[in-house]
Every structure is written in C-alpha cells, then in structure tokens.
Coordinates of C-alpha atoms in Angstrom, one line a residue:
M1 CA -28.3 7.6 -9.5
A2 CA -27.1 8.1 -6.0
T3 CA -25.8 11.5 -5.2
W4 CA -24.6 13.5 -2.2
V5 CA -27.4 14.7 0.0
G6 CA -28.2 18.2 -1.2
R7 CA -25.1 18.4 -3.5
P8 CA -24.4 17.5 -7.1
A9 CA -22.3 14.4 -7.8
T10 CA -18.5 14.8 -8.0
V11 CA -16.9 14.3 -11.4
V12 CA -13.4 12.7 -11.3
G13 CA -11.5 11.6 -14.4
G14 CA -14.6 11.9 -16.6
K15 CA -16.8 9.7 -14.3
E16 CA -19.3 10.6 -11.7
R17 CA -18.2 9.6 -8.2
S18 CA -20.9 9.9 -5.6
V19 CA -21.8 8.6 -2.2
T20 CA -25.1 9.0 -0.3
M21 CA -24.0 10.4 3.0
S22 CA -25.5 12.4 5.9
G23 CA -22.4 14.1 7.1
R24 CA -18.9 15.2 6.5
V25 CA -15.9 12.9 6.4
V26 CA -12.9 13.5 8.6
V27 CA -9.9 11.5 7.6
V28 CA -7.3 10.6 10.3
A29 CA -4.0 9.4 8.8
N30 CA -0.4 9.4 9.8
R31 CA 0.4 12.1 7.2
L32 CA -1.5 15.1 5.8
P33 CA -2.2 15.0 2.1
V34 CA 0.2 17.9 1.6
R35 CA 3.9 18.5 1.9
R36 CA 6.1 21.5 2.5
V37 CA 7.5 23.4 -0.5
D38 CA 9.4 26.7 -0.5
D39 CA 6.4 28.9 -1.0
G40 CA 3.9 26.9 1.2
W41 CA 2.3 23.6 0.6
E42 CA 1.6 21.2 -2.3
T43 CA -0.7 18.2 -2.6
S44 CA 1.2 14.9 -2.2
P45 CA 0.8 12.2 -4.8
G46 CA -0.7 8.8 -3.8
G47 CA -3.7 6.6 -4.1
L48 CA -5.3 7.5 -0.7
V49 CA -5.1 11.2 -1.5
S50 CA -6.6 10.6 -5.0
A51 CA -9.5 8.7 -3.5
M52 CA -10.3 10.9 -0.6
A53 CA -9.7 14.4 -1.9
P54 CA -12.9 14.6 -4.1
I55 CA -15.0 13.4 -1.2
L56 CA -13.5 15.8 1.3
R57 CA -13.8 18.8 -1.1
E58 CA -17.4 18.0 -1.9
R59 CA -18.4 17.7 1.8
A60 CA -16.1 20.4 3.2
G61 CA -14.3 17.6 5.1
S62 CA -11.1 17.7 7.1
W63 CA -7.8 15.7 7.1
V64 CA -6.0 15.1 10.4
G65 CA -2.3 14.1 10.2
W66 CA 1.3 14.9 10.7
A67 CA 2.8 17.7 8.5
G68 CA 6.1 15.9 8.1
D69 CA 8.3 18.1 10.3
A70 CA 8.8 18.9 14.0
G71 CA 7.0 22.2 13.8
E72 CA 3.6 23.2 15.2
H73 CA 1.2 24.3 12.5
A74 CA -2.2 25.9 12.9
P75 CA -5.1 24.3 10.9
F76 CA -5.2 25.7 7.4
D77 CA -7.1 25.1 4.1
H78 CA -5.4 23.8 1.0
D79 CA -6.8 22.5 -2.2
G80 CA -10.3 22.6 -0.9
I81 CA -9.5 20.5 2.2
H82 CA -9.3 21.7 5.8
Q83 CA -5.9 20.5 7.0
V84 CA -5.5 19.8 10.8
P85 CA -1.8 19.2 11.6
V86 CA -0.8 17.0 14.5
P87 CA 2.7 17.9 15.9
L88 CA 5.4 15.3 16.5
S89 CA 8.7 15.9 18.1
D90 CA 11.9 14.5 16.6
R91 CA 12.0 12.0 19.5
E92 CA 8.4 10.9 18.8
V93 CA 9.2 10.4 15.1
D94 CA 12.0 8.1 16.3
D95 CA 10.0 6.2 18.9
F96 CA 6.4 6.3 17.6
Y97 CA 7.1 6.1 13.8
L98 CA 10.5 4.5 13.2
G99 CA 10.3 2.6 16.5
F100 CA 7.0 1.0 17.4
S101 CA 5.2 1.5 14.0
N102 CA 8.0 0.3 11.8
G103 CA 10.2 -1.7 14.1
T104 CA 7.5 -3.5 15.9
I105 CA 4.2 -3.6 14.0
W106 CA 5.5 -3.6 10.4
P107 CA 7.6 -6.7 10.6
L108 CA 5.1 -8.5 12.9
Y109 CA 2.2 -7.9 10.6
H110 CA 4.3 -9.0 7.6
D111 CA 4.7 -12.5 8.9
A112 CA 7.7 -11.6 11.1
I113 CA 9.9 -11.7 8.0
R114 CA 12.2 -9.6 10.2
T115 CA 12.2 -10.1 13.9
P116 CA 10.0 -7.5 15.6
E117 CA 11.4 -5.5 18.4
F118 CA 9.2 -5.0 21.5
H119 CA 10.3 -2.0 23.6
R120 CA 8.4 -0.3 26.3
H121 CA 10.0 3.0 25.5
W122 CA 8.5 2.7 22.0
W123 CA 5.1 1.7 23.3
R124 CA 4.5 4.7 25.5
P125 CA 5.1 7.3 22.7
Y126 CA 2.8 5.2 20.5
V127 CA 0.0 5.6 23.0
E128 CA 0.7 9.3 23.5
V129 CA 0.8 10.1 19.8
N130 CA -2.4 8.1 19.1
R131 CA -4.1 10.1 21.9
R132 CA -3.0 13.3 20.3
F133 CA -4.4 12.3 17.0
A134 CA -7.7 11.3 18.6
E135 CA -7.9 14.7 20.4
R136 CA -7.3 16.6 17.2
A137 CA -9.9 14.5 15.4
A138 CA -12.4 15.1 18.1
S139 CA -11.9 18.8 18.0
V140 CA -13.1 19.0 14.3
L141 CA -15.9 16.3 14.4
E142 CA -19.4 17.6 14.3
P143 CA -22.7 15.7 14.9
G144 CA -23.4 13.4 12.0
D145 CA -19.8 13.3 10.7
I146 CA -17.8 10.2 9.9
A147 CA -14.3 9.7 11.1
W148 CA -12.2 7.4 8.9
V149 CA -9.0 6.4 10.6
H150 CA -6.2 4.8 8.5
D151 CA -3.5 2.2 9.1
Y152 CA -1.2 0.6 11.5
Q153 CA 0.3 3.8 13.0
L154 CA -3.1 4.7 14.6
Q155 CA -4.7 1.5 15.9
L156 CA -5.5 3.0 19.3
V157 CA -7.3 6.0 17.9
P158 CA -10.8 4.5 17.4
A159 CA -11.3 3.6 21.1
M160 CA -9.7 6.9 22.2
L161 CA -12.0 8.8 19.8
R162 CA -15.0 6.8 21.0
E163 CA -14.3 8.0 24.5
L164 CA -14.1 11.6 23.4
R165 CA -17.0 11.5 21.0
P166 CA -19.4 8.6 21.8
D167 CA -21.8 9.8 19.1
A168 CA -19.3 9.6 16.3
R169 CA -19.4 7.1 13.5
I170 CA -15.9 5.7 13.3
G171 CA -14.3 3.6 10.6
F172 CA -10.8 2.1 10.5
F173 CA -9.0 0.7 7.5
L174 CA -5.8 -1.4 7.8
H175 CA -3.7 -1.0 4.6
I176 CA -1.2 -3.8 5.6
P177 CA -2.0 -7.4 6.4
F178 CA -3.3 -8.4 9.8
P179 CA -1.3 -11.4 10.9
P180 CA -2.4 -14.9 12.1
V181 CA -3.3 -15.1 15.8
E182 CA -0.2 -17.3 16.4
L183 CA 2.1 -14.4 15.3
F184 CA 0.0 -11.6 16.7
A185 CA 0.2 -13.3 20.1
R186 CA 3.8 -12.2 20.4
M187 CA 2.8 -8.6 20.8
P188 CA 3.0 -7.7 24.5
W189 CA 0.3 -5.1 24.0
R190 CA -2.0 -7.3 21.9
T191 CA -5.1 -6.7 24.1
Q192 CA -4.7 -2.9 24.0
I193 CA -4.4 -2.9 20.2
I194 CA -7.4 -5.1 19.7
E195 CA -9.4 -2.9 22.1
G196 CA -8.3 0.2 20.4
L197 CA -9.5 -1.1 17.0
L198 CA -12.8 -2.3 18.5
G199 CA -13.7 1.3 19.2
A200 CA -14.6 1.6 15.6
D201 CA -18.0 0.8 14.1
L202 CA -16.4 -0.7 11.0
V203 CA -12.9 -2.2 10.6
G204 CA -11.9 -2.8 7.0
F205 CA -9.2 -5.1 5.7
Q206 CA -7.6 -5.7 2.3
T207 CA -8.6 -9.4 2.2
R208 CA -10.9 -11.9 3.8
L209 CA -7.9 -13.6 5.4
G210 CA -7.0 -10.4 7.3
R211 CA -10.6 -10.1 8.4
H212 CA -10.7 -13.7 9.6
N213 CA -7.4 -13.3 11.4
F214 CA -8.6 -10.2 13.2
G215 CA -12.0 -11.8 14.1
R216 CA -10.1 -14.7 15.8
A217 CA -7.8 -12.2 17.6
T218 CA -10.8 -10.3 19.0
R219 CA -12.2 -13.4 20.6
R220 CA -8.9 -14.7 22.0
F221 CA -7.4 -11.4 23.3
A222 CA -10.4 -9.2 24.0
G223 CA -13.1 -11.7 25.0
A224 CA -15.3 -10.5 22.2
A225 CA -18.3 -12.5 21.0
G226 CA -19.0 -12.8 17.3
N227 CA -17.5 -14.3 14.2
T228 CA -15.5 -13.2 11.1
R229 CA -18.0 -10.4 10.3
Q230 CA -18.5 -8.8 13.7
A231 CA -17.1 -8.5 17.2
V232 CA -19.3 -7.7 20.1
V233 CA -18.0 -6.3 23.4
G234 CA -20.7 -5.3 25.9
N235 CA -23.2 -3.3 23.9
H236 CA -20.9 -2.2 21.2
V237 CA -20.8 -4.0 17.8
T238 CA -17.8 -3.6 15.5
R239 CA -18.5 -4.8 12.0
L240 CA -15.6 -6.4 10.1
A241 CA -15.4 -6.2 6.3
S242 CA -13.0 -6.8 3.3
H243 CA -12.5 -3.7 1.2
P244 CA -9.5 -4.3 -1.1
I245 CA -8.0 -1.0 -2.1
S246 CA -7.3 -0.1 -5.7
I247 CA -5.8 2.7 -7.9
D248 CA -7.0 5.6 -10.0
T249 CA -7.3 3.5 -13.1
G250 CA -8.2 6.4 -15.4
H251 CA -5.1 8.3 -14.4
Y252 CA -2.8 5.5 -15.5
Q253 CA -4.8 4.9 -18.7
E254 CA -4.5 8.6 -19.5
L255 CA -0.8 8.6 -18.8
A256 CA -0.3 5.7 -21.2
R257 CA -2.1 7.5 -24.0
Q258 CA 0.1 10.6 -23.8
P259 CA 2.4 11.2 -26.8
S260 CA 5.2 12.2 -24.4
T261 CA 4.9 8.9 -22.6
Q262 CA 5.1 7.0 -25.9
R263 CA 8.2 9.0 -26.9
R264 CA 9.7 8.0 -23.6
V265 CA 8.9 4.3 -24.2
E266 CA 10.7 4.5 -27.6
G267 CA 13.7 6.1 -26.0
L268 CA 13.9 3.5 -23.2
A269 CA 13.6 0.7 -25.8
A270 CA 16.5 2.1 -27.7
E271 CA 18.6 2.4 -24.6
L272 CA 17.9 -1.3 -23.8
G273 CA 18.8 -2.4 -27.3
G274 CA 15.2 -3.5 -28.2
R275 CA 15.5 -6.4 -25.8
R276 CA 12.5 -8.0 -24.0
V277 CA 12.0 -6.4 -20.6
I278 CA 11.1 -7.9 -17.2
L279 CA 10.3 -5.2 -14.8
G280 CA 10.3 -4.8 -11.0
V281 CA 9.2 -1.6 -9.2
D282 CA 9.3 -1.6 -5.4
R283 CA 10.0 0.4 -2.4
L284 CA 13.4 -0.8 -1.1
D285 CA 11.8 -2.8 1.7
Y286 CA 12.6 -6.3 3.1
T287 CA 9.0 -7.4 2.5
K288 CA 9.2 -7.0 -1.3
G289 CA 11.4 -9.9 -2.1
I290 CA 13.8 -8.0 -4.4
D291 CA 16.7 -10.2 -3.5
V292 CA 14.9 -13.5 -4.2
R293 CA 13.6 -12.1 -7.5
L294 CA 17.1 -11.3 -8.6
R295 CA 18.3 -14.8 -7.7
A296 CA 15.4 -16.1 -9.7
F297 CA 16.5 -14.1 -12.7
D298 CA 20.0 -15.4 -12.3
T299 CA 18.5 -19.0 -12.2
L300 CA 16.5 -18.3 -15.3
L301 CA 19.7 -17.3 -17.2
R302 CA 21.6 -20.3 -15.9
K303 CA 18.8 -22.6 -17.1
H304 CA 18.4 -20.9 -20.4
P305 CA 21.8 -19.2 -21.2
A306 CA 20.7 -18.6 -24.8
I307 CA 18.4 -15.7 -23.8
A308 CA 21.0 -13.8 -21.7
N309 CA 21.5 -11.3 -24.5
E310 CA 17.8 -11.2 -25.5
V311 CA 16.2 -10.1 -22.2
V312 CA 16.9 -7.4 -19.6
F313 CA 15.7 -7.2 -16.0
V314 CA 14.9 -3.6 -15.0
Q315 CA 14.6 -3.2 -11.2
I316 CA 13.6 0.2 -9.9
A317 CA 14.1 0.5 -6.1
V318 CA 12.4 3.5 -4.5
P319 CA 14.2 4.7 -1.4
S320 CA 12.4 3.8 1.8
R321 CA 13.3 4.8 5.4
A322 CA 16.8 6.0 4.5
G323 CA 19.1 6.0 7.4
V324 CA 17.6 3.0 9.1
A325 CA 20.3 0.3 9.5
D326 CA 18.2 -2.6 8.3
Y327 CA 17.3 -0.8 5.1
E328 CA 20.8 0.4 4.4
R329 CA 22.0 -3.2 4.7
M330 CA 19.3 -4.4 2.3
R331 CA 20.4 -1.8 -0.2
T332 CA 24.0 -2.9 0.0
D333 CA 22.9 -6.6 -0.4
V334 CA 20.7 -5.9 -3.4
E335 CA 23.3 -3.8 -5.2
T336 CA 25.9 -6.5 -4.5
L337 CA 23.6 -9.1 -6.0
V338 CA 23.0 -7.0 -9.1
G339 CA 26.8 -6.9 -9.6
R340 CA 27.1 -10.7 -9.3
V341 CA 24.3 -11.4 -11.8
N342 CA 25.7 -8.9 -14.3
G343 CA 29.2 -10.3 -13.7
A344 CA 28.0 -13.9 -14.4
H345 CA 25.8 -13.2 -17.4
G346 CA 26.9 -9.9 -18.9
D347 CA 29.7 -8.6 -21.1
L348 CA 31.2 -5.3 -22.1
H349 CA 28.2 -4.7 -24.4
H350 CA 25.3 -5.8 -22.3
S351 CA 24.3 -5.9 -18.6
P352 CA 21.3 -8.2 -18.0
V353 CA 20.2 -6.3 -14.9
H354 CA 19.5 -2.6 -15.0
Y355 CA 19.2 -1.3 -11.5
S356 CA 18.0 2.1 -10.5
Y357 CA 17.9 3.4 -6.9
G358 CA 15.6 6.4 -6.8
G359 CA 12.1 7.7 -7.5
L360 CA 10.4 8.2 -10.8
D361 CA 7.8 10.7 -11.9
S362 CA 4.5 9.3 -13.0
E363 CA 5.2 9.7 -16.7
D364 CA 8.5 7.8 -16.6
L365 CA 6.8 5.1 -14.5
A366 CA 4.0 4.7 -17.0
A367 CA 6.6 4.4 -19.8
Y368 CA 8.4 1.5 -17.9
Y369 CA 5.0 -0.2 -17.4
L370 CA 4.3 0.1 -21.2
L371 CA 7.7 -1.1 -22.1
A372 CA 7.7 -4.2 -19.9
D373 CA 6.8 -7.6 -21.5
V374 CA 6.7 -9.1 -18.0
M375 CA 6.0 -7.4 -14.7
C376 CA 7.4 -9.3 -11.7
V377 CA 5.7 -8.5 -8.4
T378 CA 6.9 -10.9 -5.8
P379 CA 6.6 -9.6 -2.2
F380 CA 6.9 -12.0 0.7
R381 CA 3.8 -10.5 2.2
D382 CA 1.8 -7.4 1.1
G383 CA -1.5 -6.0 2.1
M384 CA -2.4 -5.3 -1.5
N385 CA 0.5 -4.2 -3.8
L386 CA -0.8 -1.5 -6.1
V387 CA 2.1 -1.8 -8.5
A388 CA 0.5 -4.9 -9.9
K389 CA -2.7 -3.0 -10.6
E390 CA -0.8 0.0 -12.0
Y391 CA 0.9 -2.2 -14.5
V392 CA -2.4 -3.7 -15.7
A393 CA -4.1 -0.3 -15.9
S394 CA -1.2 1.1 -18.0
R395 CA -1.4 -1.5 -20.8
K396 CA -2.7 0.0 -24.0
G397 CA -3.7 -3.5 -25.3
N398 CA -4.1 -7.0 -24.1
N399 CA -0.4 -7.7 -24.0
G400 CA 2.1 -8.2 -21.1
V401 CA 2.3 -10.9 -18.4
L402 CA 2.0 -10.3 -14.7
V403 CA 3.9 -12.6 -12.4
L404 CA 2.5 -12.1 -8.9
S405 CA 3.2 -13.4 -5.4
E406 CA 0.5 -15.5 -3.8
F407 CA 1.1 -13.6 -0.6
A408 CA 0.2 -10.2 -2.1
G409 CA -3.4 -9.1 -1.4
A410 CA -3.7 -8.4 -5.1
A411 CA -3.5 -12.1 -5.9
H412 CA -7.0 -12.5 -4.5
E413 CA -8.3 -10.3 -7.3
L414 CA -5.9 -10.8 -10.1
G415 CA -6.2 -14.5 -10.6
Q416 CA -5.2 -14.4 -14.3
A417 CA -1.6 -13.5 -13.3
L418 CA 1.0 -16.2 -13.0
I419 CA 0.8 -16.8 -9.3
V420 CA 4.0 -17.8 -7.6
N421 CA 5.5 -18.6 -4.2
P422 CA 8.0 -15.8 -3.8
F423 CA 10.2 -17.9 -1.5
D424 CA 10.7 -20.5 -4.3
V425 CA 13.6 -19.3 -6.4
D426 CA 13.2 -22.1 -9.0
G427 CA 9.4 -21.6 -9.1
V428 CA 9.8 -17.8 -9.8
A429 CA 12.4 -18.6 -12.5
D430 CA 10.1 -21.1 -14.2
A431 CA 7.2 -18.6 -14.1
L432 CA 9.5 -15.9 -15.8
W433 CA 10.4 -18.4 -18.5
R434 CA 6.7 -19.3 -18.9
A435 CA 5.8 -15.7 -19.2
L436 CA 8.5 -15.1 -21.9
Q437 CA 7.3 -18.1 -23.8
M438 CA 3.6 -17.7 -23.4
P439 CA 1.5 -17.9 -26.7
P440 CA 0.0 -14.5 -27.7
E441 CA -3.5 -15.8 -27.4
E442 CA -3.0 -16.8 -23.8
V443 CA -1.3 -13.5 -23.0
S444 CA -4.3 -11.7 -24.5
R445 CA -6.8 -13.7 -22.6
R446 CA -5.1 -13.3 -19.3
M447 CA -4.5 -9.5 -19.6
S448 CA -8.0 -8.9 -20.9
A449 CA -9.4 -10.4 -17.7
L450 CA -7.0 -8.4 -15.5
R451 CA -7.8 -5.1 -17.2
R452 CA -11.6 -5.7 -16.8
Q453 CA -11.0 -6.3 -13.1
V454 CA -8.9 -3.1 -12.6
R455 CA -11.3 -0.9 -14.6
K456 CA -14.3 -2.1 -12.6
Y457 CA -12.9 -1.8 -9.2
D458 CA -10.8 1.4 -8.9
V459 CA -9.8 3.5 -5.9
F460 CA -13.0 5.6 -6.1
S461 CA -15.2 2.5 -5.9
W462 CA -13.1 1.4 -2.9
A463 CA -13.6 4.7 -1.0
R464 CA -17.3 4.8 -2.0
S465 CA -18.0 1.3 -0.8
F466 CA -16.3 1.7 2.5
I467 CA -18.1 4.9 3.3
E468 CA -21.4 3.5 2.3
D469 CA -20.8 0.4 4.4
L470 CA -19.9 2.6 7.4
D471 CA -22.8 5.1 6.8
G472 CA -25.4 2.3 6.3

C-alpha cells in the first residue's frame, strides 16, 4: 500500500486516502477554502475543498486565495491548513473577476453561448491579479513542494510562478471546458494565456476533448512542438492529461442513509401529492439550459396530456452572480417560463412545475435526489457537472434515471444515462418520456452501472491521480 513518505495514510470517510509524495502541496485557487463568519472563519463546502483538505492537513500544506472581501488579511491557520490570503480591491473584483474572468473567459470557454466581451481595461487587472497570486504562492513554496493552480481565473499564474521559482513543480487544472481553436482564436490575448499555462509541468483537463483542443492551441498560438499529450517550448515540456473531477461519493451515500433525510423525503413526497418527480438542480447560469429544459417539459405535457396530473418538475435554481444584468434577465425569463407552463397545464389544485430560487443545505439536497424518479441535467456546455454524479451517489438502490447532456463532461463517464442534445427541445422531451416509461429492469441495469462508476472514481482518487501524475 502506498503511503505518505514518513507519515501514516490519511483516513477519509472510512477509506484510506494516500499519495506517495516528496513535498508539500500548495494550492493556488481563486478563493480560500474558508469564509468569514461573525466569530472568525469557517470551512467552505465544496468538492475541491473536500478533496484537498486531507492532503494539505497531512502534509502541512498551504492554500493561496482571495478571502472574499476587500480587506487585507495576514496569513493564518484554520482547520489544519495554512491560509495565505490574496487581497483584491472592489475595483479588481469588478474587472478581474466579474469582468475578464466571467465576462470574457467564461462565455468564450463555454462555446460562446453568450457573446464574450473583450476589454483592455479588464485584461490589465487580470494580469495584475494573476501576478499577485503568483507572488504570494512563491512566498510560501519551499524546495520540493508542489504548486497546484486551479481554474480559469488564474491561467497566467503558472508562467509567472515559473519565473519566480524555476525549481518548483507546477500543476494546473482547468475545471471548465477548453474551447475549440476556432473559438479560442477570438481571444485578443490568446498567446499570453497559452504561454501562461505552459509554465506548468502538467496541465489537466476534464476530458480528452479539452486536452486535444489545448494541444492544438499551443501549436497554433505559441509555436509549441508536440501533440495532444505534451507541448514543448524551448527546453520546457508541459505534459497534458485528462483528469475528470468527481465528488465525495461516501458523503452523499452517508447523507442518503440518515433517518432525518428519509423523513425529509417522506415530507416532500406528501407535499407533492405522491406524484412522480423530475428534478433539475443548477446554478442559475446561462450555460445550464434551464429554459430549454422547461420548454421540453412543456412539450412533454403537450404530447402526453394525460400525465399532467401525475408528474411534477422540481427545478431548484441556486443564485449565481447576483446583480449582474445578464443573470438577472435570465432569472426573470426562467420565472416567466415557469408561470407559462403552470398556466398551460396546471389548475387550482396542482402546479406541474415547482420552482425554487435559493440554496439548499446538503441534507435537503440529498432528500430531493432520493425523491427524484428522473434527474434532468442538460447544460449547453459544462466542464463536468457534478450534480449528475451527486444524484447517482445518493441513490439507495438501483432506481432512478439520469437524463444527461452530451455536452457535459460527465457524459464521457456516465454512458448509461440517457444522453441528449440539450438544444433539441423535442429530443429532451422524448428522453423524459422514455425515462418515465422505462422498464424497471432497464432502470436497474443502467443505474447499477452508473453507481459503480461513481463509487470507483471519487474526488479523492481524482486528487490522488493528479498529484501522482505531477509528482512522477
């Protein structure tokens, strides 16, 4: 059994999680794994925090990131992790984060579903903030350490960190898709971004498609030699790899077994009149396809009006980037569409769509997952989409059907879902009908295969495999 050098293996969720390494890990991410509360700090929820926290605690590692406010904070320790805050002014949050990261990169990397905006006054803060992150990371790196940089907000950090610490081992993981070269070519600063990423020793992607797209971009825009597995510039070799992220499967399995969760399921079932449930859970983001999904449900009820009183569509929309005009318009559009569907197919006693705008705690979310006969995950483009995996992990038996977009990274792993084109309203409607009519033996066979996949490849195996790849 592989273990930490000189240390016992970490135990997480009843399983040993270990990685053979020769140094500490320093995570560099847009946000720290903590958030402000009245009496100090608390650990934030999330898959990345779940995956990395045991590793950082075991190896006395550090996490470099923004604290979430405009203040300057000295480094501090919390929950066994050395926290290294990076300050951002309110203006930098507007230009670096809301502007270049989410007004330029986010739509471009998601197939330009919304038109990206290219502004020089956003690009300059992006460079400056990336440099600040690199400098903070360099200040805590020691010989033999690994720096693991995360996501689209920090694509320039690897090369900047390489200049400051030529001896460092640097990994980068992109959590969102990397677009085709034809789309990426629109970026005015395309060469700078590619060169920034090529400062890493290993660049990881959710899918082979993302890796292939990036490999082609390195040759076209940075003059790199190589192929889809490596890019060579001068004497430096950057390896390219696919490392699909996952979830803390054991956590969702445990939540599903809790008696309090089961009581919540029973309460929700009673509230919904014992009807069959189709579920959608998404951040309210234009990439998620919530509007098309609702139109598909409307189409389903128009094609099969007899089921209008037998099924309910529950859509949970988690607030995202509140105050941004594009997201506020989308919320208005979605809520208007909910009203139209309910007006067309409901009555005084039943609303076919139950819409909730707001967050859920993990127990309530697990209850909805357990309640749902059909899970509808239909983003127009997604790096992975962990909701699909959370639904599968929460099933207590081999029941339930997953309807999944072919443009979600999860579709590359969860092939026993009903795979759909999320732009095809009729196709999604037909898949929902098929899911509702599917014979129990086919439901069981498909869900059994999905559960095996999610159990075998959880978030801890993802983190372990990336670090071992970088450390090898």
